[in-house]
Amino acid sequence: MMKMKAGSLLAAIALSAALAGCGAADKLPAPSNNTGAAASPQETTAPTEAPDTIEAVIYTSDAELLKLTERTETLSYSSNEELVKAAIDALRQSGGENELSLWEKIEINGVKLTADSVTIDVHVPDEARLGAPGEALAIHSLQSTLFQFDFIQSIQLLIDGEKAESLMGHVDLDHPMNRP
Amino acid sequence: MKKIASTVLLLSILITLFAPVGQAAGQAVSQAPKLFLDGVELKPLVNPKIINERTLVPVRVLSESLGYDISWDNPTRSVTIEGDTQLIRLVIDNNIAMVNDHFVEMDTQAILENGTTLVPIRFIGEQFGLTFEWNQEKREVHMFKPENAEPETIAATIKGIGYNNMNELIILHDGDLKLDRSFYLSNPTRVVFDFKDAAYTSELAATFVSGESKTTLEGHPFMNSFRYSQFQKTPSIARLVLDVTENVGYKLDSEPGLTRLTLISEEDTDTEPGVTIPEDSDSSSENGNGNGNGNEPEKPVVTDPNAGKKYHIVIDAGHGGTDPGAASVNKKYEKEFNLNVALKVKALLEKEPLLVPHLTRETDVFIALNDRVQFAEDLGADLFVSIHANSILNNSSVNGTETYYSRADSKPFADVMHKHILGATKLKDRYVKQADFRVIKSTTMPAILLEVGFLSNANDANTLFKAETQDRIAAAIVAGIKEYLKLS
């Protein structure tokens, strides 16, 4: 589903880029639209409501649950919070057989970006629970995926709204997890 | 003291009696050589002897004067001499010696003569690093200990040993009393404690009768008496022997000037005897004070200095309660597997006299990771074993057994345990790995986390939920603990 979406977005982006060649020139340099926007580079280059895109690395597990693997996804977003949500959505999708999602069955209650801290509230149904190495990789994949964005300095991972000790009962969670 | 004086008198009579015999046989048997260790003459009860230009000495010289451990094996007619660095086995009338599992040819051999084992002193001494000089004119053998040999020291002087009616023996002493070893002997059943570099005050030693002080306890449930003696002089070893009706456990606590030996009845601990009792016909020889005939020293089965120490083992069944752990393809939960195995381990550990199990949970209840850590820390546990089963999404083919450690000091335990667990699961080897899981990271004793198999894999899951597999895994965990603690 995500792939479909990404594919159609790519088409839309290509189209908008073509259009920009003639009619969009007056929009890009408009500095007046920039007032009040967050001071991140993504925002400054995307001053309008039109979605921007970014090539993001999404972290997954290899086929044998031994190490993190990565794939590149083009994420579209209209705000940094949207970008975080898009990245988390991508984190919940597996790629190829060597790109297994560790977050697929974790339910996302909400994602909120406040200043440079992202708060993610999740629910962990029984079928989402992994063994110790899977949990460790899941935490690492979340950190690696989100900390690639410069505007995130910390991740607050809540479980059903609580600052739980652990996601799956092996690894202790820092509240929040700060950028290493 | 009186006893010692009369012994000396008896000796001189014996020597006088034997002297003419030696002279009468003067042509055949040369005069006995004298032995010196670092310039001090040794006077063994039975004279050394020179045969084919090699000096043979009574084996007891080795234990009493040189401090080696001696044991005699009757069926094979062999004597084993054990020091800090070497183990030598000699067979009577055989010139092949075994030195640390290597066969070495000697130009002489041990012999048995009039009930005394005579062994070639130079061959043995040189294995232990002694140097030898032979003074032909005076017929003296001079032995010298290596330069770096530790000087003889008395670290503790025992002032008294008493019983306080609370299953405690109280040892009053000056200095630092250190238990060298403890072991059981049979016929009659007794527990022996050897304290190294320990002697008695001259006042206390003066009360010894036949080289020991014995106190009989009337009506005690499992101890008939206790006695103590100076078992060995070089190095100085004080020996305490309890005559018991059953094997007992014990705990040794030290404070300045006082060591408390708390005895635990087998009934109280509900354990089986963990130390095999050797066949031992010579029931009096543990009070060896130099008067034995020297050729059949008894052989203790346990010589580990930690023998008798109880080890507290935390068994941590992962997850529980609201945290079911990984879901299994066969509709069971990881928490059930973990608890089943933990309870089986507990049952097995309770049969081990030196191992005390402590479970972080014994029912289906949620326990926070930090509480598991705190549980082990509060106990001052010796080992921590967390039992888990693994899971992965979207690849049901992943399978196998992993063992994790976090801190480097836990890796040896992980290595030993992994071998045993693999043998029990017979699943794929996914190796010993390092990862900072909370319960093995934040504890301070050797701590490991077992991911026994993958519940997301049908074969692993079916294997792990079989009772017989769980029994094997539990036995393997106990075997791993025992091997790591060198109790097996």
Tab-separated table of N, CA and C in Angstrom, chain B residues 99-211:
chain	number	residue	atom	x	y	z
B	99	VAL	N	53.932	-37.823	35.554
B	99	VAL	CA	54.061	-36.445	36.025
B	99	VAL	C	53.111	-35.589	35.201
B	100	ASN	N	52.065	-35.077	35.858
B	100	ASN	CA	51.069	-34.256	35.157
B	100	ASN	C	50.616	-34.912	33.853
B	101	ASP	N	50.217	-36.165	33.935
B	101	ASP	CA	49.694	-36.920	32.792
B	101	ASP	C	50.741	-37.313	31.752
B	102	HIS	N	52.012	-37.064	32.037
B	102	HIS	CA	53.068	-37.549	31.137
B	102	HIS	C	53.837	-38.663	31.827
B	103	PHE	N	54.201	-39.670	31.086
B	103	PHE	CA	54.996	-40.740	31.656
B	103	PHE	C	56.467	-40.357	31.623
B	104	VAL	N	57.122	-40.582	32.738
B	104	VAL	CA	58.543	-40.260	32.844
B	104	VAL	C	59.254	-41.483	33.406
B	105	GLU	N	60.374	-41.841	32.771
B	105	GLU	CA	61.131	-42.986	33.257
B	105	GLU	C	62.102	-42.534	34.336
B	106	MET	N	62.094	-43.244	35.445
B	106	MET	CA	63.025	-42.923	36.533
B	106	MET	C	64.163	-43.932	36.515
B	107	ASP	N	65.297	-43.543	37.128
B	107	ASP	CA	66.381	-44.505	37.220
B	107	ASP	C	66.296	-45.271	38.547
B	108	THR	N	65.134	-45.147	39.180
B	108	THR	CA	64.887	-45.884	40.415
B	108	THR	C	63.389	-46.104	40.509
B	109	GLN	N	62.925	-46.563	41.655
B	109	GLN	CA	61.495	-46.780	41.785
B	109	GLN	C	61.074	-46.730	43.245
B	110	ALA	N	59.777	-46.523	43.447
B	110	ALA	CA	59.236	-46.549	44.803
B	110	ALA	C	59.133	-47.995	45.259
B	111	ILE	N	59.357	-48.195	46.545
B	111	ILE	CA	59.238	-49.563	47.058
B	111	ILE	C	58.389	-49.552	48.324
B	112	LEU	N	57.908	-50.724	48.644
B	112	LEU	CA	57.144	-50.902	49.877
B	112	LEU	C	57.972	-51.827	50.766
B	113	GLU	N	58.309	-51.334	51.950
B	113	GLU	CA	59.178	-52.125	52.812
B	113	GLU	C	58.666	-52.067	54.243
B	114	ASN	N	58.353	-53.185	54.785
B	114	ASN	CA	57.834	-53.281	56.158
B	114	ASN	C	56.658	-52.319	56.373
B	115	GLY	N	55.794	-52.247	55.380
B	115	GLY	CA	54.597	-51.414	55.521
B	115	GLY	C	54.838	-49.942	55.282
B	116	THR	N	56.055	-49.575	54.906
B	116	THR	CA	56.332	-48.169	54.646
B	116	THR	C	56.653	-47.976	53.172
B	117	THR	N	56.020	-46.966	52.585
B	117	THR	CA	56.314	-46.658	51.196
B	117	THR	C	57.540	-45.753	51.152
B	118	LEU	N	58.534	-46.154	50.400
B	118	LEU	CA	59.743	-45.340	50.227
B	118	LEU	C	59.770	-44.831	48.791
B	119	VAL	N	59.988	-43.537	48.660
B	119	VAL	CA	59.945	-42.939	47.326
B	119	VAL	C	61.245	-42.197	47.034
B	120	PRO	N	61.619	-42.113	45.768
B	120	PRO	CA	62.867	-41.429	45.410
B	120	PRO	C	62.734	-39.922	45.614
B	121	ILE	N	63.448	-39.397	46.589
B	121	ILE	CA	63.258	-38.004	46.981
B	121	ILE	C	63.765	-37.034	45.928
B	122	ARG	N	64.870	-37.374	45.303
B	122	ARG	CA	65.435	-36.406	44.361
B	122	ARG	C	64.540	-36.239	43.140
B	123	PHE	N	64.075	-37.369	42.623
B	123	PHE	CA	63.197	-37.302	41.447
B	123	PHE	C	61.963	-36.444	41.747
B	124	ILE	N	61.366	-36.706	42.891
B	124	ILE	CA	60.141	-35.974	43.221
B	124	ILE	C	60.443	-34.510	43.516
B	125	GLY	N	61.457	-34.298	44.354
B	125	GLY	CA	61.782	-32.926	44.756
B	125	GLY	C	62.100	-32.045	43.565
B	126	GLU	N	62.839	-32.610	42.600
B	126	GLU	CA	63.204	-31.792	41.438
B	126	GLU	C	61.992	-31.430	40.591
B	127	GLN	N	60.990	-32.309	40.579
B	127	GLN	CA	59.762	-31.962	39.854
B	127	GLN	C	59.108	-30.731	40.468
B	128	PHE	N	59.301	-30.583	41.769
B	128	PHE	CA	58.674	-29.458	42.460
B	128	PHE	C	59.621	-28.267	42.582
B	129	GLY	N	60.756	-28.345	41.908
B	129	GLY	CA	61.635	-27.182	41.869
B	129	GLY	C	62.660	-27.131	42.989
B	130	LEU	N	62.769	-28.200	43.773
B	130	LEU	CA	63.808	-28.208	44.806
B	130	LEU	C	65.162	-28.469	44.149
B	131	THR	N	66.215	-27.940	44.758
B	131	THR	CA	67.554	-28.290	44.303
B	131	THR	C	68.190	-29.215	45.342
B	132	PHE	N	69.103	-30.049	44.864
B	132	PHE	CA	69.666	-31.103	45.722
B	132	PHE	C	71.182	-31.030	45.750
B	133	GLU	N	71.715	-31.327	46.905
B	133	GLU	CA	73.157	-31.513	47.031
B	133	GLU	C	73.403	-32.774	47.837
B	134	TRP	N	74.339	-33.537	47.404
B	134	TRP	CA	74.659	-34.793	48.094
B	134	TRP	C	76.049	-34.667	48.677
B	135	ASN	N	76.130	-34.804	49.988
B	135	ASN	CA	77.432	-34.774	50.658
B	135	ASN	C	77.843	-36.216	50.918
B	136	GLN	N	78.758	-36.696	50.070
B	136	GLN	CA	79.139	-38.110	50.105
B	136	GLN	C	79.805	-38.472	51.436
B	137	GLU	N	80.665	-37.560	51.879
B	137	GLU	CA	81.448	-37.863	53.072
B	137	GLU	C	80.553	-38.024	54.302
B	138	LYS	N	79.614	-37.064	54.444
B	138	LYS	CA	78.726	-37.120	55.620
B	138	LYS	C	77.449	-37.904	55.340
B	139	ARG	N	77.297	-38.347	54.105
B	139	ARG	CA	76.075	-39.036	53.696
B	139	ARG	C	74.836	-38.200	54.034
B	140	GLU	N	74.859	-36.968	53.524
B	140	GLU	CA	73.748	-36.055	53.788
B	140	GLU	C	73.110	-35.609	52.468
B	141	VAL	N	71.795	-35.632	52.463
B	141	VAL	CA	71.039	-35.096	51.325
B	141	VAL	C	70.561	-33.706	51.721
B	142	HIS	N	70.989	-32.711	50.981
B	142	HIS	CA	70.542	-31.345	51.260
B	142	HIS	C	69.565	-30.899	50.193
B	143	MET	N	68.390	-30.497	50.637
B	143	MET	CA	67.367	-30.008	49.700
B	143	MET	C	67.183	-28.518	49.946
B	144	PHE	N	66.975	-27.812	48.862
B	144	PHE	CA	66.754	-26.376	48.985
B	144	PHE	C	65.485	-25.994	48.222
B	145	LYS	N	64.650	-25.263	48.918
B	145	LYS	CA	63.433	-24.795	48.257
B	145	LYS	C	63.775	-23.685	47.279
B	146	PRO	N	62.953	-23.503	46.265
B	146	PRO	CA	63.200	-22.414	45.319
B	146	PRO	C	63.226	-21.078	46.058
B	147	GLU	N	63.995	-20.143	45.510
B	147	GLU	CA	64.166	-18.840	46.150
B	147	GLU	C	62.841	-18.164	46.468
B	148	ASN	N	61.903	-18.306	45.527
B	148	ASN	CA	60.663	-17.566	45.690
B	148	ASN	C	59.634	-18.300	46.534
B	149	ALA	N	60.060	-19.424	47.131
B	149	ALA	CA	59.099	-20.153	47.949
B	149	ALA	C	58.621	-19.275	49.096
B	150	GLU	N	57.355	-19.386	49.373
B	150	GLU	CA	56.804	-18.555	50.441
B	150	GLU	C	57.335	-19.013	51.789
B	151	PRO	N	57.711	-18.084	52.611
B	151	PRO	CA	58.167	-18.465	53.938
B	151	PRO	C	57.010	-19.054	54.744
B	152	GLU	N	57.347	-19.949	55.653
B	152	GLU	CA	56.313	-20.528	56.501
B	152	GLU	C	55.733	-19.434	57.385
B	153	THR	N	54.442	-19.337	57.384
B	153	THR	CA	53.825	-18.296	58.183
B	153	THR	C	52.689	-18.880	59.004
B	154	ILE	N	52.447	-18.281	60.105
B	154	ILE	CA	51.258	-18.583	60.900
B	154	ILE	C	50.369	-17.351	60.792
B	155	ALA	N	49.284	-17.492	60.048
B	155	ALA	CA	48.394	-16.342	59.836
B	155	ALA	C	47.375	-16.228	60.965
B	156	ALA	N	47.074	-17.364	61.584
B	156	ALA	CA	46.051	-17.336	62.638
B	156	ALA	C	46.465	-18.238	63.787
B	157	THR	N	46.245	-17.771	64.992
B	157	THR	CA	46.480	-18.600	66.174
B	157	THR	C	45.139	-18.822	66.856
B	158	ILE	N	44.756	-20.095	66.951
B	158	ILE	CA	43.439	-20.425	67.510
B	158	ILE	C	43.531	-20.467	69.028
B	159	LYS	N	42.613	-19.743	69.657
B	159	LYS	CA	42.630	-19.663	71.123
B	159	LYS	C	41.615	-20.608	71.756
B	160	GLY	N	40.617	-20.970	70.986
B	160	GLY	CA	39.620	-21.881	71.544
B	160	GLY	C	38.543	-22.183	70.525
B	161	ILE	N	37.915	-23.346	70.645
B	161	ILE	CA	36.802	-23.703	69.781
B	161	ILE	C	35.692	-24.237	70.680
B	162	GLY	N	34.526	-23.660	70.576
B	162	GLY	CA	33.434	-24.071	71.456
B	162	GLY	C	32.117	-24.177	70.714
B	163	TYR	N	31.169	-24.838	71.347
B	163	TYR	CA	29.848	-25.031	70.758
B	163	TYR	C	28.846	-24.198	71.548
B	164	ASN	N	27.971	-23.483	70.844
B	164	ASN	CA	27.084	-22.552	71.553
B	164	ASN	C	25.632	-22.995	71.618
B	165	ASN	N	25.363	-24.275	71.374
B	165	ASN	CA	24.006	-24.827	71.470
B	165	ASN	C	23.043	-24.266	70.427
B	166	MET	N	23.549	-23.523	69.463
B	166	MET	CA	22.672	-23.014	68.409
B	166	MET	C	23.170	-23.511	67.053
B	167	ASN	N	23.679	-24.726	67.047
B	167	ASN	CA	24.258	-25.295	65.838
B	167	ASN	C	25.405	-24.448	65.302
B	168	GLU	N	26.097	-23.786	66.206
B	168	GLU	CA	27.233	-22.979	65.774
B	168	GLU	C	28.469	-23.372	66.570
B	169	LEU	N	29.554	-23.559	65.840
B	169	LEU	CA	30.852	-23.709	66.483
B	169	LEU	C	31.549	-22.359	66.381
B	170	ILE	N	32.048	-21.888	67.494
B	170	ILE	CA	32.701	-20.590	67.531
B	170	ILE	C	34.205	-20.818	67.679
B	171	ILE	N	34.956	-20.281	66.737
B	171	ILE	CA	36.413	-20.396	66.796
B	171	ILE	C	36.967	-19.022	67.155
B	172	LEU	N	37.622	-18.949	68.303
B	172	LEU	CA	38.251	-17.689	68.705
B	172	LEU	C	39.701	-17.731	68.262
B	173	HIS	N	40.169	-16.671	67.679
B	173	HIS	CA	41.541	-16.691	67.170
B	173	HIS	C	42.111	-15.292	67.046
B	174	ASP	N	43.419	-15.234	67.011
B	174	ASP	CA	44.122	-14.022	66.614
B	174	ASP	C	44.453	-14.160	65.139
B	175	GLY	N	44.454	-13.058	64.440
B	175	GLY	CA	44.848	-13.092	63.034
B	175	GLY	C	43.720	-13.568	62.135
B	176	ASP	N	44.089	-13.884	60.920
B	176	ASP	CA	43.135	-14.143	59.843
B	176	ASP	C	43.003	-15.655	59.644
B	177	LEU	N	41.871	-16.206	60.008
B	177	LEU	CA	41.667	-17.653	59.877
B	177	LEU	C	41.068	-17.954	58.504
B	178	LYS	N	41.809	-18.748	57.734
B	178	LYS	CA	41.340	-19.028	56.369
B	178	LYS	C	41.092	-20.514	56.183
B	179	LEU	N	39.887	-20.831	55.693
B	179	LEU	CA	39.572	-22.232	55.405
B	179	LEU	C	40.293	-22.635	54.126
B	180	ASP	N	41.101	-23.687	54.229
B	180	ASP	CA	41.838	-24.166	53.067
B	180	ASP	C	40.973	-25.133	52.271
B	181	ARG	N	40.310	-26.029	52.976
B	181	ARG	CA	39.428	-26.976	52.294
B	181	ARG	C	38.525	-27.624	53.329
B	182	SER	N	37.450	-28.228	52.842
B	182	SER	CA	36.599	-29.021	53.717
B	182	SER	C	36.105	-30.201	52.913
B	183	PHE	N	35.878	-31.300	53.592
B	183	PHE	CA	35.413	-32.476	52.861
B	183	PHE	C	34.773	-33.464	53.825
B	184	TYR	N	34.027	-34.394	53.256
B	184	TYR	CA	33.392	-35.449	54.040
B	184	TYR	C	34.254	-36.699	54.034
B	185	LEU	N	34.183	-37.434	55.129
B	185	LEU	CA	34.774	-38.766	55.162
B	185	LEU	C	33.727	-39.698	55.747
B	186	SER	N	33.889	-40.995	55.446
B	186	SER	CA	32.885	-41.942	55.924
B	186	SER	C	33.493	-42.920	56.914
B	187	ASN	N	32.620	-43.677	57.561
B	187	ASN	CA	33.014	-44.760	58.500
B	187	ASN	C	33.984	-44.291	59.567
B	188	PRO	N	33.597	-43.547	60.521
B	188	PRO	CA	32.269	-42.947	60.656
B	188	PRO	C	32.151	-41.669	59.828
B	189	THR	N	30.936	-41.205	59.636
B	189	THR	CA	30.718	-39.995	58.852
B	189	THR	C	31.259	-38.786	59.593
B	190	ARG	N	32.062	-38.021	58.911
B	190	ARG	CA	32.580	-36.806	59.548
B	190	ARG	C	32.846	-35.734	58.507
B	191	VAL	N	32.857	-34.525	58.956
B	191	VAL	CA	33.184	-33.391	58.104
B	191	VAL	C	34.507	-32.831	58.597
B	192	VAL	N	35.391	-32.593	57.678
B	192	VAL	CA	36.734	-32.134	58.038
B	192	VAL	C	36.938	-30.727	57.500
B	193	PHE	N	37.451	-29.849	58.339
B	193	PHE	CA	37.800	-28.494	57.924
B	193	PHE	C	39.282	-28.282	58.165
B	194	ASP	N	39.994	-27.888	57.147
B	194	ASP	CA	41.417	-27.580	57.296
B	194	ASP	C	41.619	-26.079	57.175
B	195	PHE	N	42.272	-25.513	58.168
B	195	PHE	CA	42.587	-24.092	58.142
B	195	PHE	C	44.076	-23.943	57.905
B	196	LYS	N	44.405	-23.246	56.838
B	196	LYS	CA	45.809	-23.134	56.446
B	196	LYS	C	46.518	-22.045	57.241
B	197	ASP	N	47.807	-22.237	57.450
B	197	ASP	CA	48.632	-21.279	58.176
B	197	ASP	C	48.043	-20.969	59.545
B	198	ALA	N	47.455	-21.998	60.141
B	198	ALA	CA	46.826	-21.805	61.446
B	198	ALA	C	47.440	-22.757	62.462
B	199	ALA	N	47.634	-22.250	63.665
B	199	ALA	CA	48.160	-23.056	64.766
B	199	ALA	C	47.335	-22.742	66.007
B	200	TYR	N	47.674	-23.399	67.115
B	200	TYR	CA	46.946	-23.181	68.361
B	200	TYR	C	47.870	-22.470	69.349
B	201	THR	N	47.267	-21.754	70.259
B	201	THR	CA	48.094	-21.181	71.327
B	201	THR	C	48.708	-22.339	72.108
B	202	SER	N	49.855	-22.102	72.729
B	202	SER	CA	50.524	-23.187	73.457
B	202	SER	C	49.660	-23.666	74.621
B	203	GLU	N	48.871	-22.738	75.199
B	203	GLU	CA	47.958	-23.134	76.289
B	203	GLU	C	46.933	-24.140	75.789
B	204	LEU	N	46.371	-23.838	74.609
B	204	LEU	CA	45.348	-24.735	74.069
B	204	LEU	C	45.971	-26.065	73.658
B	205	ALA	N	47.130	-25.979	73.008
B	205	ALA	CA	47.786	-27.201	72.548
B	205	ALA	C	48.149	-28.094	73.731
B	206	ALA	N	48.415	-27.479	74.892
B	206	ALA	CA	48.811	-28.246	76.077
B	206	ALA	C	47.664	-29.112	76.588
B	207	THR	N	46.439	-28.764	76.193
B	207	THR	CA	45.298	-29.551	76.665
B	207	THR	C	44.998	-30.737	75.755
B	208	PHE	N	45.699	-30.838	74.642
B	208	PHE	CA	45.426	-31.917	73.690
B	208	PHE	C	45.755	-33.274	74.302
B	209	VAL	N	44.918	-34.249	74.048
B	209	VAL	CA	45.169	-35.628	74.447
B	209	VAL	C	45.308	-36.440	73.161
B	210	SER	N	46.378	-37.164	73.056
B	210	SER	CA	46.688	-37.894	71.823
B	210	SER	C	46.662	-36.953	70.622
B	211	GLY	N	47.162	-35.751	70.815
B	211	GLY	CA	47.301	-34.820	69.706
B	211	GLY	C	46.040	-34.083	69.327
